Amino acid sequence: MLDHLIASAASFSGDVDGLFVLITVLVGVWFIAAEAMFFWLIFRFRAKDGEKAQYVTGKEKHLKKWINIPHALVLVCDVVIIVAAIRVWVTIKQTLPPADRTVRVVAQQWAWTFADPGPDQKLDTPDDIRTTDELHVEVGKTYHFLLESKDVVHSFFVPAFRLKQDADPGRIYTGWFKPTKTGSYDILCAEICGIGHGVMGALLVVDTPEAFQAWEQAHAAETPAEAASATESTPAPAAGQ
Ligand SMILES: [Cu+2]
C-alpha cells in the first residue's frame, strides 16, 4: 500500500502498511475535525463591539454532549486500531508457519553475519554458507531465522519486509518472513549498539529460484574447501587429553 514510498517485499509487509494507513486516516480525521472546530469557535465567538464575554464551564447537559459523543467515538476508533494491530502482531510475531528453509542471523558490534544451511538444508553442517553483511534468500519461500547477538542488544530491521526484531545476547529468537519480490533490500540495526551503530548495515538479496540456486552452488562449492582446509590446519588433539 505504501510501496511507492518504500518497497514492500514480504508477505506481511502489506498488513503493516494497512495498519499504518488505518491509524493515519483515523487520527487524521479527528485532527482535522478538532482543528476545524477550534478555529470555527475562535472565529464565531471573536470579540465584538457591544457583546460581553461569557464564561462557559461546559458542565451543562446540552454542552456536555460535545465532549461525550466525540469521546465515545474516539474510544471506538481506539478499539478498531487495537483489534487491527493485534491481528497483524499475531500474524508476524505469534505465528510460525512451517519453514522451507532456516537461516541464522548473528548480530555483533558492528556487523551482521549469516549462515545459510546450504544444499543439505541443515544448519551447523559443513556445507553451511556463511556470509558477512549479505544474506541471500529465495523469493516465495518461507524462511525461519534464528537471531542472536554476540555482545550487546541489536535489532534486526528489514524496512522492505516491515520486520524488526531485537537481538539480545544469550537468547535465540525464532522469527519468520516470506519474501515476495526479488531485489536488494537494506538490513539495518535498529537499536543503538555503540559507536558503529549507524554503519551496521547489510544487504538482503531476494533471488529468483534460478539465481538462488546458482548462488548456492557457487558458494557451497567454496565453503567445504575452506572448512576442509581449516580442519587440516587445526592440530588434532593429543590422545589422552
Ligand atoms: Cu547493532
Tab-separated table of N, CA, C and O and ligand atoms in Angstrom, residues 107-112 151-155 189-194 196-197 200, ligand 1:
chain	number	residue	atom	x	y	z
A	107	ALA	N	24.126	-10.921	15.096
A	107	ALA	CA	24.483	-9.508	15.192
A	107	ALA	C	25.671	-9.366	16.124
A	107	ALA	O	25.786	-10.090	17.113
A	108	GLN	N	26.555	-8.462	15.793
A	108	GLN	CA	27.652	-8.151	16.703
A	108	GLN	C	28.129	-6.742	16.372
A	108	GLN	O	27.820	-6.213	15.319
A	109	GLN	N	28.886	-6.150	17.304
A	109	GLN	CA	29.425	-4.816	17.046
A	109	GLN	C	30.533	-4.944	15.988
A	109	GLN	O	31.578	-5.527	16.289
A	110	TRP	N	30.371	-4.452	14.761
A	110	TRP	CA	29.182	-3.850	14.178
A	110	TRP	C	28.999	-4.448	12.787
A	110	TRP	O	29.335	-3.839	11.798
A	111	ALA	N	28.521	-5.645	12.795
A	111	ALA	CA	28.330	-6.360	11.531
A	111	ALA	C	27.232	-7.403	11.693
A	111	ALA	O	26.858	-7.770	12.809
A	112	TRP	N	26.744	-7.836	10.562
A	112	TRP	CA	25.784	-8.936	10.531
A	112	TRP	C	26.464	-10.120	9.864
A	112	TRP	O	27.060	-9.974	8.798
A	151	ASP	N	27.132	-9.762	21.511
A	151	ASP	CA	27.644	-8.845	22.529
A	151	ASP	C	26.537	-8.034	23.223
A	151	ASP	O	26.149	-8.351	24.331
A	152	VAL	N	26.015	-7.019	22.529
A	152	VAL	CA	25.026	-6.139	23.177
A	152	VAL	C	23.675	-6.297	22.481
A	152	VAL	O	23.538	-7.133	21.603
A	153	VAL	N	22.704	-5.478	22.871
A	153	VAL	CA	21.388	-5.555	22.227
A	153	VAL	C	21.451	-4.874	20.853
A	153	VAL	O	21.869	-3.726	20.742
A	154	HIS	N	21.084	-5.615	19.826
A	154	HIS	CA	20.942	-5.073	18.478
A	154	HIS	C	19.485	-5.275	18.065
A	154	HIS	O	18.709	-5.892	18.796
A	155	SER	N	19.146	-4.810	16.871
A	155	SER	CA	17.793	-5.074	16.372
A	155	SER	C	17.849	-5.308	14.860
A	155	SER	O	18.351	-4.469	14.109
A	189	CYS	N	20.515	-1.994	11.683
A	189	CYS	CA	20.399	-2.242	13.118
A	189	CYS	C	19.514	-1.135	13.676
A	189	CYS	O	19.756	0.042	13.420
A	190	ALA	N	18.476	-1.492	14.416
A	190	ALA	CA	17.518	-0.502	14.905
A	190	ALA	C	17.615	-0.329	16.415
A	190	ALA	O	16.639	0.049	17.065
A	191	GLU	N	18.765	-0.669	16.980
A	191	GLU	CA	18.942	-0.466	18.422
A	191	GLU	C	20.349	0.094	18.616
A	191	GLU	O	21.322	-0.535	18.180
A	192	ILE	N	20.418	1.274	19.251
A	192	ILE	CA	21.731	1.906	19.443
A	192	ILE	C	22.655	0.908	20.136
A	192	ILE	O	22.337	0.417	21.223
A	193	CYS	N	23.779	0.580	19.470
A	193	CYS	CA	24.609	-0.516	19.982
A	193	CYS	C	26.079	-0.132	20.053
A	193	CYS	O	26.942	-0.998	20.091
A	194	GLY	N	26.352	1.146	20.044
A	194	GLY	CA	27.734	1.584	20.160
A	194	GLY	C	28.094	2.529	19.035
A	194	GLY	O	27.247	2.904	18.221
A	196	GLY	N	29.580	2.272	16.269
A	196	GLY	CA	29.409	1.858	14.875
A	196	GLY	C	27.968	1.526	14.512
A	196	GLY	O	27.704	0.999	13.421
A	197	HIS	N	27.039	1.854	15.399
A	197	HIS	CA	25.629	1.513	15.164
A	197	HIS	C	25.118	2.013	13.811
A	197	HIS	O	24.458	1.291	13.074
A	200	MET	N	26.003	-0.107	10.816
A	200	MET	CA	25.763	-1.553	10.935
A	200	MET	C	24.664	-1.962	9.952
A	200	MET	O	23.542	-2.277	10.328
B	1	CU	CU	23.631	-3.035	16.351
